[in-house]
CSV table of C-alpha atoms in Angstrom, one decimal:
chain,number,residue,atom,x,y,z
T,1,MET,CA,-57.2,-118.9,-20.8
T,2,LYS,CA,-55.8,-118.1,-24.2
T,3,LYS,CA,-53.1,-115.5,-24.1
T,4,ARG,CA,-53.7,-112.6,-26.5
T,5,SER,CA,-50.8,-111.3,-28.6
T,6,GLN,CA,-49.3,-108.2,-27.0
T,7,SER,CA,-49.3,-106.4,-30.3
T,8,ALA,CA,-53.0,-106.9,-31.1
T,9,PRO,CA,-54.2,-103.7,-29.3
T,10,LEU,CA,-51.4,-101.8,-31.0
T,11,ARG,CA,-52.3,-103.1,-34.4
T,12,LEU,CA,-55.9,-102.0,-33.8
T,13,LEU,CA,-54.8,-98.6,-32.6
T,14,PHE,CA,-52.6,-98.1,-35.7
T,15,THR,CA,-55.5,-99.1,-37.9
T,16,LEU,CA,-57.9,-96.6,-36.2
T,17,ILE,CA,-55.4,-93.8,-36.6
T,18,LEU,CA,-55.1,-94.6,-40.3
T,19,ASN,CA,-58.9,-94.7,-40.5
T,20,SER,CA,-59.5,-91.5,-38.5
T,21,SER,CA,-61.9,-89.9,-41.0
T,22,LEU,CA,-65.6,-90.5,-40.4
T,23,PHE,CA,-65.9,-94.2,-39.8
T,24,SER,CA,-68.5,-96.5,-38.2
T,25,GLY,CA,-66.2,-99.5,-37.9
T,26,SER,CA,-62.7,-100.6,-37.6
T,27,GLU,CA,-60.5,-103.2,-39.2
T,28,THR,CA,-57.4,-105.0,-37.8
T,29,LEU,CA,-54.7,-106.8,-39.6
T,30,ALA,CA,-55.5,-110.5,-39.4
T,31,GLU,CA,-52.9,-113.1,-38.3
T,32,ILE,CA,-52.1,-113.7,-42.0
T,33,VAL,CA,-50.1,-110.8,-43.3
T,34,GLY,CA,-51.9,-108.8,-46.0
T,35,VAL,CA,-55.4,-109.8,-45.1
T,36,TRP,CA,-57.8,-107.4,-43.4
T,37,GLU,CA,-60.6,-108.5,-41.1
T,38,ASP,CA,-63.7,-106.5,-40.2
T,39,LYS,CA,-64.4,-106.0,-36.5
T,40,ALA,CA,-67.4,-104.7,-34.5
T,41,PRO,CA,-68.5,-101.3,-35.8
T,42,LEU,CA,-67.8,-98.2,-33.7
T,43,PRO,CA,-71.2,-97.2,-32.2
T,44,THR,CA,-70.7,-93.5,-32.8
T,45,ALA,CA,-69.4,-92.5,-36.2
T,46,ARG,CA,-67.0,-89.6,-35.8
T,47,GLN,CA,-63.6,-88.2,-36.9
T,48,GLU,CA,-60.7,-86.3,-35.3
T,49,VAL,CA,-60.8,-88.7,-32.3
T,50,GLY,CA,-58.3,-89.5,-29.6
T,51,VAL,CA,-57.3,-93.1,-29.3
T,52,ALA,CA,-55.4,-95.0,-26.6
T,53,VAL,CA,-54.9,-98.5,-25.3
T,54,LEU,CA,-55.2,-99.2,-21.5
T,55,ASN,CA,-55.2,-102.7,-19.9
T,56,ASP,CA,-55.6,-104.3,-23.4
T,57,LEU,CA,-58.7,-102.2,-24.1
T,58,LEU,CA,-59.0,-99.6,-26.8
T,59,TYR,CA,-60.5,-96.3,-26.0
T,60,VAL,CA,-61.8,-93.8,-28.6
T,61,VAL,CA,-62.6,-90.4,-27.2
T,62,GLY,CA,-64.2,-87.2,-28.3
T,63,GLY,CA,-64.1,-86.2,-32.0
T,64,ILE,CA,-66.5,-84.6,-34.5
T,65,ASP,CA,-69.7,-86.4,-35.5
T,66,SER,CA,-71.5,-86.2,-38.8
T,67,THR,CA,-73.6,-83.2,-38.0
T,68,PRO,CA,-70.7,-81.8,-37.5
T,69,ALA,CA,-70.5,-81.3,-33.8
T,70,VAL,CA,-67.7,-81.8,-31.3
T,71,VAL,CA,-68.6,-84.5,-28.9
T,72,ASP,CA,-67.7,-85.8,-25.4
T,73,THR,CA,-68.3,-89.4,-26.3
T,74,VAL,CA,-66.0,-92.2,-24.9
T,75,GLU,CA,-66.2,-95.7,-26.2
T,76,ARG,CA,-64.1,-98.7,-25.2
T,77,TYR,CA,-63.4,-101.8,-27.4
T,78,ASP,CA,-62.6,-105.2,-25.8
T,79,PRO,CA,-60.7,-107.4,-28.3
T,80,ASP,CA,-61.6,-110.5,-26.3
T,81,SER,CA,-65.4,-110.0,-26.5
T,82,LYS,CA,-65.2,-108.1,-29.8
T,83,GLN,CA,-67.6,-105.6,-28.4
T,84,TRP,CA,-67.8,-101.8,-27.9
T,85,GLU,CA,-69.1,-100.2,-24.7
T,86,THR,CA,-70.0,-96.6,-24.2
T,87,VAL,CA,-68.4,-95.4,-21.0
T,88,ALA,CA,-68.5,-92.1,-18.9
T,89,PRO,CA,-68.2,-89.1,-21.2
T,90,LEU,CA,-65.4,-86.5,-21.2
T,91,PRO,CA,-66.0,-83.5,-18.9
T,92,ALA,CA,-66.1,-81.4,-22.1
T,93,ASP,CA,-66.6,-81.8,-25.8
T,94,LEU,CA,-63.1,-82.3,-27.4
T,95,ASP,CA,-61.7,-83.0,-30.8
T,96,HIS,CA,-58.1,-83.4,-32.2
T,97,VAL,CA,-57.1,-84.5,-28.7
T,98,ALA,CA,-54.0,-86.4,-27.7
T,99,VAL,CA,-54.7,-89.3,-25.3
T,100,VAL,CA,-52.1,-91.1,-23.1
């Protein structure tokens, strides 16, 4: 099993924070410094989201979609499979939320 860099999820988290305006995808810093690499697009385009890393998986929660409406959406990104998955929604619509 190939060991993933411990900083990979943090780099992705940092990138998502910087790109927190309406976006449908994300980018991470490639292994070669100064080169950006496209990753799987976020299934639900939204802004003002909460973002956290748990067990090497990136979670994007809540936010405001393009209608604009506050949403309860939670999506999880797996850097190994390079895929997003929609998971159980928040108990309420939230935006500008801190996630730990």
